[in-house]
Tab-separated table of C-alpha atoms in Angstrom:
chain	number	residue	atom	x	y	z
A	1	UNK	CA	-52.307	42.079	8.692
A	2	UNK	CA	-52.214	43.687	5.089
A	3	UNK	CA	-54.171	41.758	2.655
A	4	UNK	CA	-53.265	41.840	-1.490
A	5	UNK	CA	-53.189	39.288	-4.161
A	6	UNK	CA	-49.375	38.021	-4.274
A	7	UNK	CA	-47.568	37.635	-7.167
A	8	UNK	CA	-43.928	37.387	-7.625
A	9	UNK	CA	-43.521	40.742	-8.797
A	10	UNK	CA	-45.320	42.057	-5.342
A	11	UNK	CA	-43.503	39.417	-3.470
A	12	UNK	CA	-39.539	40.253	-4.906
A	13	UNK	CA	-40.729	43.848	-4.039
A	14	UNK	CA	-41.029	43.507	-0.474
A	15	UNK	CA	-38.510	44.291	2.014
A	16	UNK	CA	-37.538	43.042	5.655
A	17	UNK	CA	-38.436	45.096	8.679
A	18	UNK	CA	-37.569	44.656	12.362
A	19	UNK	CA	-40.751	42.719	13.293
A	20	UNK	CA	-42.291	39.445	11.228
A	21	UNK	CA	-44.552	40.593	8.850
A	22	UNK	CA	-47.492	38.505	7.461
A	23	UNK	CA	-49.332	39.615	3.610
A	24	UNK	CA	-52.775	37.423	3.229
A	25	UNK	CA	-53.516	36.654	-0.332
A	26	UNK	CA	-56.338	38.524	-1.580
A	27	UNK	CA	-57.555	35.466	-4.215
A	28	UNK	CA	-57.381	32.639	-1.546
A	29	UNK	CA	-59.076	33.285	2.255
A	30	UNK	CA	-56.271	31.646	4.528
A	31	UNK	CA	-53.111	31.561	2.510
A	32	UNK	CA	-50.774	34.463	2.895
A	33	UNK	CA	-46.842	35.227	2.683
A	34	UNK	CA	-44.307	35.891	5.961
A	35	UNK	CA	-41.413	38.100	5.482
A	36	UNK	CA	-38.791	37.707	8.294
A	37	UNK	CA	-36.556	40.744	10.024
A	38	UNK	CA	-33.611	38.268	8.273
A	39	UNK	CA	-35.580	38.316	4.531
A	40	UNK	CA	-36.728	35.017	4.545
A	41	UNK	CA	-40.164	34.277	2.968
A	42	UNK	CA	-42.714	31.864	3.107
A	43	UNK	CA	-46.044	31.065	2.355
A	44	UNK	CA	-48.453	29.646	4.490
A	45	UNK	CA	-51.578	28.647	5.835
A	46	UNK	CA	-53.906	30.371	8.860
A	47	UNK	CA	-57.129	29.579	10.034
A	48	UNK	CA	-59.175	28.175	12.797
A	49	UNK	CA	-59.782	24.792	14.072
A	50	UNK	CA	-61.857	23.516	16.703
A	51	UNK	CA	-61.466	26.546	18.196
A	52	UNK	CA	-58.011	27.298	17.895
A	53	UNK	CA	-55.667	28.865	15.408
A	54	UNK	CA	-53.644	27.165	13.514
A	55	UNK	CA	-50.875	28.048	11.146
A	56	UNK	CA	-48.719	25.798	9.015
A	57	UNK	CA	-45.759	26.367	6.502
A	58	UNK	CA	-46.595	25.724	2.657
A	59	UNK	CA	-43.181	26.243	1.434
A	60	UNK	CA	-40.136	28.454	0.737
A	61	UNK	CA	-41.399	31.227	-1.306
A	62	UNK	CA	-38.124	31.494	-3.170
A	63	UNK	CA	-38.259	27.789	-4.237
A	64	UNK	CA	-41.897	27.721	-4.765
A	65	UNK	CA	-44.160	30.169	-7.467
A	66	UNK	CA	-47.406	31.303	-5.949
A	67	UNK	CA	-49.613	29.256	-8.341
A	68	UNK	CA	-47.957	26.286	-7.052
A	69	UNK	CA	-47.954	27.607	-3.369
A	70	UNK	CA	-51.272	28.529	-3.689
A	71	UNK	CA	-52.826	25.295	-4.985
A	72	UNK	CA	-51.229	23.266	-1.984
A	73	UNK	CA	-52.457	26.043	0.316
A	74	UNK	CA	-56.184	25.089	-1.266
A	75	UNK	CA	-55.093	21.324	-0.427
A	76	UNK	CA	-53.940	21.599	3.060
A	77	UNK	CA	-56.784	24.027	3.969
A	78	UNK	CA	-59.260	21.992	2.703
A	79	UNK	CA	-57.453	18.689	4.844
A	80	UNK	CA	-57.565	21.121	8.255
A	81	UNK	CA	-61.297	21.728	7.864
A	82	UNK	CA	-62.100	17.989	7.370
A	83	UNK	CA	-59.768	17.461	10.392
A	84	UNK	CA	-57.866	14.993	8.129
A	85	UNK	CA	-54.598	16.647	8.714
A	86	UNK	CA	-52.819	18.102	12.183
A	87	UNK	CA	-52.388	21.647	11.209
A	88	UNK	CA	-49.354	22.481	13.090
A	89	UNK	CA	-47.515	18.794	12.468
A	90	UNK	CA	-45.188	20.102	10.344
A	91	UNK	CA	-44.296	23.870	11.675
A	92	UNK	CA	-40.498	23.712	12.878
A	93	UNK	CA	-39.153	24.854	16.043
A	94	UNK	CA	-37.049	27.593	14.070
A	95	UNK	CA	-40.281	29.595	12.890
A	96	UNK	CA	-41.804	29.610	15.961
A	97	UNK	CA	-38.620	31.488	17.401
A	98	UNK	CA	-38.366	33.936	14.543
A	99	UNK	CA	-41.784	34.381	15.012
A	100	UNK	CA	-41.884	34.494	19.498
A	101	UNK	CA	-38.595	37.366	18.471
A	102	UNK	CA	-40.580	38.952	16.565
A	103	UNK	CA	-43.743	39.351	18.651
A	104	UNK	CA	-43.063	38.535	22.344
A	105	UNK	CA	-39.658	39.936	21.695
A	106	UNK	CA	-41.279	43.877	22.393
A	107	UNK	CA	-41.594	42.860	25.557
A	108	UNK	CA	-38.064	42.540	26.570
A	109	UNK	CA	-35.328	45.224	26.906
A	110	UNK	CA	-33.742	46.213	24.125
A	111	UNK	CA	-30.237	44.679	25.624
A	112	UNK	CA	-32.542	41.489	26.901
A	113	UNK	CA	-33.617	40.925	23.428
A	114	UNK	CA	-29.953	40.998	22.126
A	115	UNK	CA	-28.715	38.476	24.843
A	116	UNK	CA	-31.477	36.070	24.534
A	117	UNK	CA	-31.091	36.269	20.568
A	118	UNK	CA	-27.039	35.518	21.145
A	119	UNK	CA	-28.505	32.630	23.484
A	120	UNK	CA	-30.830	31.437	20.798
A	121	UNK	CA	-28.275	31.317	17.900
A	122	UNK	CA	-25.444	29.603	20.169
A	123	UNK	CA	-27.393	27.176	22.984
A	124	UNK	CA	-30.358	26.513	21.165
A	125	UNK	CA	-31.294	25.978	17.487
A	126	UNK	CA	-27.874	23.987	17.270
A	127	UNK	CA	-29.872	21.084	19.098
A	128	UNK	CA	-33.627	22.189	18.065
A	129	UNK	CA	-33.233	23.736	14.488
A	130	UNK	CA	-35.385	21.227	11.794
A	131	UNK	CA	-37.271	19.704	14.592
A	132	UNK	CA	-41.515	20.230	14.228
A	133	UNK	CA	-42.383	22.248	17.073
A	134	UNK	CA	-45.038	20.625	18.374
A	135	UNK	CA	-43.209	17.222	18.424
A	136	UNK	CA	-40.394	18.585	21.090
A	137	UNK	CA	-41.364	16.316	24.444
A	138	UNK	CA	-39.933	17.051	27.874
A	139	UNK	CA	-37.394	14.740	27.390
A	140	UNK	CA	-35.962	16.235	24.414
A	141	UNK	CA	-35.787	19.639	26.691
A	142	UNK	CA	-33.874	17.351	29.612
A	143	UNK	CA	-31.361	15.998	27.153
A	144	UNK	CA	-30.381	19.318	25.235
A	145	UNK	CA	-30.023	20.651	29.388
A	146	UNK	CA	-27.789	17.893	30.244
A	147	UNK	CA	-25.406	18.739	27.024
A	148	UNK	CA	-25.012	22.039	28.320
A	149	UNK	CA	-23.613	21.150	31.583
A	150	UNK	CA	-19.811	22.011	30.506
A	151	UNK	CA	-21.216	24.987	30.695
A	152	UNK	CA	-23.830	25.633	33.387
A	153	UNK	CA	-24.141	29.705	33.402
A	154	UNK	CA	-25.400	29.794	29.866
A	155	UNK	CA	-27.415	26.869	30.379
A	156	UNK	CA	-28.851	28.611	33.394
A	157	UNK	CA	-29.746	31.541	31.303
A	158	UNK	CA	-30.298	29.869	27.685
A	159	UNK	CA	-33.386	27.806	29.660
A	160	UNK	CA	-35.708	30.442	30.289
A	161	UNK	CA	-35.242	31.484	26.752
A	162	UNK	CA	-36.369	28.105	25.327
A	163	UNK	CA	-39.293	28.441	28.039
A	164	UNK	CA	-40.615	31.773	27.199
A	165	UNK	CA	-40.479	30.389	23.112
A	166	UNK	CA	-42.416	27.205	24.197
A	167	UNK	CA	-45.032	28.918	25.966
A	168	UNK	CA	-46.203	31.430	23.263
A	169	UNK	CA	-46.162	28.429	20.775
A	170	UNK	CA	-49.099	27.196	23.392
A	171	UNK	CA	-50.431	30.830	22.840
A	172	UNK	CA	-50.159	30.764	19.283
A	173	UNK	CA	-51.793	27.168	18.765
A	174	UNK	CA	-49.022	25.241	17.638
A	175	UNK	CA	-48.877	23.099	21.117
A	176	UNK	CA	-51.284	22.099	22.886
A	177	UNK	CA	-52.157	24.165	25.971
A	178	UNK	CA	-50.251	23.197	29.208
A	179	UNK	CA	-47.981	21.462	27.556
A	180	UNK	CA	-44.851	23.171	27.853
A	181	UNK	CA	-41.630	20.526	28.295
A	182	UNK	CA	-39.392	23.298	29.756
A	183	UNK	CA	-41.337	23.243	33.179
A	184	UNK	CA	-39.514	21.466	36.083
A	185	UNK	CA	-35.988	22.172	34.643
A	186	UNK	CA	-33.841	22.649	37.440
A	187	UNK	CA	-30.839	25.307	37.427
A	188	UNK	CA	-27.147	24.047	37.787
A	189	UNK	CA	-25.774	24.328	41.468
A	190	UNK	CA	-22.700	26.242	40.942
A	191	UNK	CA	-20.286	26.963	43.388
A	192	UNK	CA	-20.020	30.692	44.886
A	193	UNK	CA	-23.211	31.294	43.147
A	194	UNK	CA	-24.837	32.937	46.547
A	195	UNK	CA	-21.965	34.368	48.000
A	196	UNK	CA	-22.656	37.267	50.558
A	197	UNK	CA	-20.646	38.717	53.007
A	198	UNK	CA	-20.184	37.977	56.888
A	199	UNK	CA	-19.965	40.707	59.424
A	200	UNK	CA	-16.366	40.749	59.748
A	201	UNK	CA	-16.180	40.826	55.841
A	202	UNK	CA	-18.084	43.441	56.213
A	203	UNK	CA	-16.087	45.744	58.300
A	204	UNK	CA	-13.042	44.707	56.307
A	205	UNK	CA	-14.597	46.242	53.296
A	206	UNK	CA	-15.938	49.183	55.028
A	207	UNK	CA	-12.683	50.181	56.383
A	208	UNK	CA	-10.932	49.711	52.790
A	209	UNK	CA	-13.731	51.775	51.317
A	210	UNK	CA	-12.937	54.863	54.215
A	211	UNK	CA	-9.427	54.804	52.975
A	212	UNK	CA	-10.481	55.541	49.176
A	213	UNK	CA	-13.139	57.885	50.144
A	214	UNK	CA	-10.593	61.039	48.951
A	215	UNK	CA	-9.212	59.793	45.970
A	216	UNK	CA	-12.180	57.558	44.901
A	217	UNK	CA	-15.286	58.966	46.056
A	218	UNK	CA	-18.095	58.500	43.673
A	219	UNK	CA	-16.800	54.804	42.982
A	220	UNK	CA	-17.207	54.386	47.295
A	221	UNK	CA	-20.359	56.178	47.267
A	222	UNK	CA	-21.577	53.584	44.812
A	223	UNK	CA	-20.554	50.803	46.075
A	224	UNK	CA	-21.785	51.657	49.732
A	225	UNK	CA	-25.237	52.104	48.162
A	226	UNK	CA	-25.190	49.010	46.075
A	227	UNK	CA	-24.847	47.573	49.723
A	228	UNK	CA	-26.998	49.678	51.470
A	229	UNK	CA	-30.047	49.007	48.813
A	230	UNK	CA	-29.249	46.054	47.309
A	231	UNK	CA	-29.931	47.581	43.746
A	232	UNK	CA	-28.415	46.339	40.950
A	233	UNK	CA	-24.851	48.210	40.058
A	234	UNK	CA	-26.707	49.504	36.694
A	235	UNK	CA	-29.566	50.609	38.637
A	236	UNK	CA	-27.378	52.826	41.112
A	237	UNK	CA	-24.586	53.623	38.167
A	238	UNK	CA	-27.152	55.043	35.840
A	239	UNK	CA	-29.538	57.492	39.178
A	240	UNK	CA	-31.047	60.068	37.791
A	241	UNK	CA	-32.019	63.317	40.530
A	242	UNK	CA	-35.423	63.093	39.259
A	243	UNK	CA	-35.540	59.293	40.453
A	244	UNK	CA	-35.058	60.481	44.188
A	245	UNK	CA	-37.485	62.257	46.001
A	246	UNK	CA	-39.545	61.867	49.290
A	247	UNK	CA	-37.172	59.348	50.673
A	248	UNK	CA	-36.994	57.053	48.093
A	249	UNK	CA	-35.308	56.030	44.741
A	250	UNK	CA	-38.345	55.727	41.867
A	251	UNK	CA	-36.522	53.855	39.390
A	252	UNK	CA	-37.862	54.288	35.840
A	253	UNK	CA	-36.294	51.388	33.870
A	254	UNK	CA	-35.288	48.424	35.981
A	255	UNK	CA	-34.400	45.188	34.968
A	256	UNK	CA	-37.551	44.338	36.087
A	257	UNK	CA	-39.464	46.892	35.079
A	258	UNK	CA	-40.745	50.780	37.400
A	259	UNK	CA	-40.071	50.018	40.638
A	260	UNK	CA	-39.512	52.027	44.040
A	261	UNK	CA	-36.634	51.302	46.038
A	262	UNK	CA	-37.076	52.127	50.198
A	263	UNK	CA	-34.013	53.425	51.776
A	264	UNK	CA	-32.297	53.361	55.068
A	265	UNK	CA	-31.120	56.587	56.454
A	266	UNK	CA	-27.538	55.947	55.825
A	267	UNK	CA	-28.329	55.550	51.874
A	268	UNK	CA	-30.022	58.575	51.806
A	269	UNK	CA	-27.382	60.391	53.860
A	270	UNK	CA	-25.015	59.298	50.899
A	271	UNK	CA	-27.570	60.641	48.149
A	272	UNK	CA	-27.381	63.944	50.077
A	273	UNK	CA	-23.473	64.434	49.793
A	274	UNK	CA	-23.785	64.117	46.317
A	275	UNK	CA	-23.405	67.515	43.965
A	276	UNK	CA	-26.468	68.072	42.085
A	277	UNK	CA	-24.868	69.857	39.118
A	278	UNK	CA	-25.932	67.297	36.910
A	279	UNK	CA	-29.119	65.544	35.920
A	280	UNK	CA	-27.059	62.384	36.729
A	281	UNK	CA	-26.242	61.501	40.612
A	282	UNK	CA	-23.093	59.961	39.683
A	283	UNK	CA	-21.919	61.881	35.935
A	284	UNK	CA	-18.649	60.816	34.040
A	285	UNK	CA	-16.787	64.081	33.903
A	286	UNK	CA	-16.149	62.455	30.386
A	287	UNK	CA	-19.100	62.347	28.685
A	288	UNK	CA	-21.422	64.170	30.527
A	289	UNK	CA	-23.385	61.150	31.269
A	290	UNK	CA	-23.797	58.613	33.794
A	291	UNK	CA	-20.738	56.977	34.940
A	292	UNK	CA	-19.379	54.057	32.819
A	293	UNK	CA	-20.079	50.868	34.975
A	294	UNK	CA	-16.507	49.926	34.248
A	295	UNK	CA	-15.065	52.779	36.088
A	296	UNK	CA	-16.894	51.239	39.481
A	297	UNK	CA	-15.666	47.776	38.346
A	298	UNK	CA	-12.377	48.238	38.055
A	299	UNK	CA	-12.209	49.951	41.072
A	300	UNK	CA	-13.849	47.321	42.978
A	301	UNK	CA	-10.850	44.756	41.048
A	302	UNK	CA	-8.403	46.824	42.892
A	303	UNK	CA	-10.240	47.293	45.866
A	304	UNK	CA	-10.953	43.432	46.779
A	305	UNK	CA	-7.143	42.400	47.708
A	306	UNK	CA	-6.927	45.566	49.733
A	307	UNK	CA	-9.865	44.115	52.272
A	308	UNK	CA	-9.508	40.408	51.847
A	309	UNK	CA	-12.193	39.968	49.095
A	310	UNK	CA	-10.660	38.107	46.535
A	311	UNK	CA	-13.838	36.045	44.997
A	312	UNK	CA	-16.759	38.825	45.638
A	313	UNK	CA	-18.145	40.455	42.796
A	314	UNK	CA	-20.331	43.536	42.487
A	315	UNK	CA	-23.589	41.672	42.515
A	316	UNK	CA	-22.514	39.709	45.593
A	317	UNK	CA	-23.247	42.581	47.320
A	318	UNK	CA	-26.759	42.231	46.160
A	319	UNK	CA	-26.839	39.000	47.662
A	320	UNK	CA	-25.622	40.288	50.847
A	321	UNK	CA	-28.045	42.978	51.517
A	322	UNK	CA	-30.881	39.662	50.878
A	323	UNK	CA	-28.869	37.234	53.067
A	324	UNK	CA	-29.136	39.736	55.990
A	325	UNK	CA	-32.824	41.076	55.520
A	326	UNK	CA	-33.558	37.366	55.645
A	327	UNK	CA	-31.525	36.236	58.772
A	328	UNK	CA	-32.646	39.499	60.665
A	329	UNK	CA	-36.545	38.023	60.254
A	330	UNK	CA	-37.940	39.238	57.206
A	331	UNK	CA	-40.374	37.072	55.275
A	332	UNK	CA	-39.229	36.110	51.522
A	333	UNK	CA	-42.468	37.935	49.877
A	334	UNK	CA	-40.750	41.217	52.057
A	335	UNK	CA	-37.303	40.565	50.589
A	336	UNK	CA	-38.623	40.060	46.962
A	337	UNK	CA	-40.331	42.880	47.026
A	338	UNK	CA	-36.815	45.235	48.792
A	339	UNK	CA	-35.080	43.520	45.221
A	340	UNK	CA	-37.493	44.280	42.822
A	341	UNK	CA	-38.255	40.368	41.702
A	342	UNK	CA	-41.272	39.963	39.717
A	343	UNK	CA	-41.131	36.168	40.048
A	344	UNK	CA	-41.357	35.170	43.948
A	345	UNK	CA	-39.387	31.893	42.850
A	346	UNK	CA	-36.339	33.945	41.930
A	347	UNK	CA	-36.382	34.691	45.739
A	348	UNK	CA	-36.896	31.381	47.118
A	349	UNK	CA	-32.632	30.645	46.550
A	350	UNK	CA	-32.704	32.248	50.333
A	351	UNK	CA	-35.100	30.048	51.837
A	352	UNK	CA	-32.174	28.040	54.124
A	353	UNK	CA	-31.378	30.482	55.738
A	354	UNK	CA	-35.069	31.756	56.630
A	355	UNK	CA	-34.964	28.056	57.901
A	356	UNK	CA	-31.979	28.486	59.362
A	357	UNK	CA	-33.089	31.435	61.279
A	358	UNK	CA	-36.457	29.331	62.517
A	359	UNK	CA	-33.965	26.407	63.331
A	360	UNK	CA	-32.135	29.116	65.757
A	361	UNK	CA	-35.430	29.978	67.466
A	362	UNK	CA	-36.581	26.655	67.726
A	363	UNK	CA	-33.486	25.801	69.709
A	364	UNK	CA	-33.830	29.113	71.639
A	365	UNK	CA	-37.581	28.888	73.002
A	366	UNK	CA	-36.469	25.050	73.470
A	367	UNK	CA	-35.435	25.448	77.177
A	368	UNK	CA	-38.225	28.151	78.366
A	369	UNK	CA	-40.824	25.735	77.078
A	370	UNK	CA	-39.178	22.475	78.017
A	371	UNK	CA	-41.047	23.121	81.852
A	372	UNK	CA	-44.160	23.349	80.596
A	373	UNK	CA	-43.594	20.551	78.284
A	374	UNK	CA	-42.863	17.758	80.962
C-alpha cells in the first residue's frame, strides 16, 4: 500500500486503475485515501481492533478537503481504540463489493468476472446499495431471494455472487466471522432443469447424427464427444492437440480450473479421425482458430426436430453422460470428479437416482434373502 502525505493537489492527480487502490497518509498513521477502478475516492480509516482489522469510510473525498477528512479520521480512530465506536457500523454494502471486485475478483475468469459484475449491477445493489454491510441479517438475504423469483435462473446464479461478497467481508473484518446470511439459500426448482436423455433418445439422436456425418462432420464429432465425456461444449469446442496425449484430454483452462478428463475408447477413436493440421482439434476454416461455439449450436437447433429432441440443449448432454454414470453404480464423489466439480454439492442434484438405483437392488436381493429371513 503506497504511503504519502495527501493533499488535494496529489489527490486530483491520481488516476483509476483496474484494481482498488489504497494511498495511507503519511502525517496521520491509519487514515489513507481509496481510488476505485470507476474513479471514486474516499478517505478512510484502517487499523486493528481486538485483533481484527477494521476499516471504516470517513467521507467522499470530493465533498470533503483533507484537513477536514483528516481531523475526523483523528476522531474516529481515537473512538475505535477506546472501543467507544463499532468500526465497521457504518461501511455500506456497495464498498465492500467494489472492494471483493477488486481483490477476490483475480480469482475468477476473466468472462466470470464480467457476468458476476452484470449480476451485481442488475440483481443486487438495486435491493442492497446504501445498506451498512455489517447490518445485512439472513432475513434480508431471504427476502431480496424471494423478489427474484419472476426470475429464478438469475436468481440461481446472482446468489452465489452475493455469497462469495459476504464471505470476504468476514475475511476482511467488516462481519463477524461465521456469520454469513447467504448460507442455507436454496436454488429455485425449475422445470427441465436436469434433463438427460433415455436410451431410446439416445439412439434417435445417434442415428440423426450418422446421417450428418458427411455434410456436418466436425459439428457430429463434437457433439458425440460432448456425450461421450460429458465436457462442457466450450471445453470440447476450444481442444487444443497439445491437451490430448496418453489417453486422455489435459484441459488447461476449465471452468473449473486444470483438470484431466478420462476417456472411453469410442471418444478417443473420434480424437483419432480428426486432421491434425492445426494446433486446434476442431479449427474454423474462418479464422484459423477454434471453432465458433455457435457453429455447433446452430447445428444442434436444426438437428433436434430431425431426432425428436425438441427441448434438449447442448449441456443436457452433460447431464446425460452424469445420469448414466450414476444409474450404472458409480458413487457421486466418482461422478464429480468424471465432471470436473470442485464443489461435491454441485453433484449431489443426482443423488435420486443413486437412490433410485439402491431402491432397484433392494427390491432385487428382496426375494433371494426373503428365505433366510423367515
Amino acid at each position: 500500500m503506497a504511503t504519502t502525505k495527501l493533499t488535494r493537489a496529489r489527490i486530483e492527480a491520481l488516476r483509476p486503475r483496474k484494481t482498488v487502490r489504497d494511498i495511507r497518509d503519511a502525517e496521520l498513521k491509519g487514515f489513507g485515501l481509496r481510488l476505485y477502478p470507476s474513479g471514486r475516492k474516499c478517505f478512510f480509516t484502517h487499523g486493528q481492533h481486538e485483533g481484527k482489522r477494521v476499516w471504516r469510510i470517513v467521507g467522499d473525498a470530493t465533498c470533503l478537503s483533507v484537513e477536514d477528512a483528516r481531523a475526523a479520521a483523528r476522531s474516529m480512530l481515537a473512538a475505535a481504540r477506546n472501543g467507544t465506536s463499532a468500526a465497521s457500523e457504518h461501511i455500506l454494502f456497495e464498498e465492500v463489493a467494489e472492494e471483493v471486485f477488486g481483490r477476490y475478483g483475480r480469482n475468477w475468469k476473466p468472462r466470470t468476472l464480467k457476468v458476476n459484475r452484470s449480476y451485481l449491477a442488475s440483481q443486487i445493489l438495486p435491493w442492497f446499495r446504501g445498506r451498512p454491510i455489517a447490518d445485512i441479517t439472513a432475513a434480508d438475504v431471504s427476502g431480496w431471494f424471494a423478489s427474484l423469483h419472476a426470475t429464478p435462473v438469475a436468481a440461481d446464479r446472482s446468489a452465489p455472487v452475493l455469497s462469495v461478497i459476504m464471505a470476504q467481508a468476514e475475511a476482511y473484518g467488516y462481519r463477524p466471522q461465521g456469520s454469513n446470511p447467504c448460507k442455507g439459500i436454496k436454488r429455485y426448482r425449475r422445470k427441465g432443469r436436469e434433463r438427460f436423455l433415455s436410451q431410446d433418445e439416445m439412439r434417435r439422436l445417434g442415428r440423426a447424427l450418422s446421417r450428418h456425418h458427411e455434410n456436418a462432420p466436425m459439428s457430429v464429432a463434437i457433439i458425440r464427444l460432448l456425450l461421450l465425456t460429458g465436457c462442457r461444449s466450450r471445453e470440447i469446442v476450444t481442444l487444443r492437440w497439445k491437451e490430448y496425449r496418453d489417453g486422455h484430454l489435459h484441459l488447461a483452462d476449465s471452468k473449473t480450473g486444470p483438470r484431466m478428463v478420462w476417456l472411453s475408447s469410442p471418444a478417443r477413436t473420434i480424437l483419432d479421425r480428426q486432421s491434425r493440421t492445426s494446433p486446434w482439434v476442431f479449427p474454423s476454416t474462418r479464422t484459423g482458430k477454434s471453432v465458433d461455439l455457435t457453429v455447433v449450436g446452430n447445428f444442434w437447433r436444426r438437428l433436434r426436430p430431425e431426432a425428436g429432441l425438441d427441448d434438449v440443449r447442448l449441456h443436457d448432454l452433460r447431464h446425460t453422460y452424469a445420469s448414466h454414470a450414476v444409474m450404472t453404480g458409480e458413487n457421486i464423489l466418482t461422478v464429480g470428479r468424471l465432471l470436473g466439480h470442485n464443489d461435491p454439492g454441485t453433484t449431489l442434484k443426482y443423488m435420486h437416482l443413486a437412490d433410485d438405483k439402491a431402491a432397484e437392488a433392494a427390491e432385487a436381493m428382496g426375494p433371494l434373502l426373503a428365505s433366510a429371513g423367515t
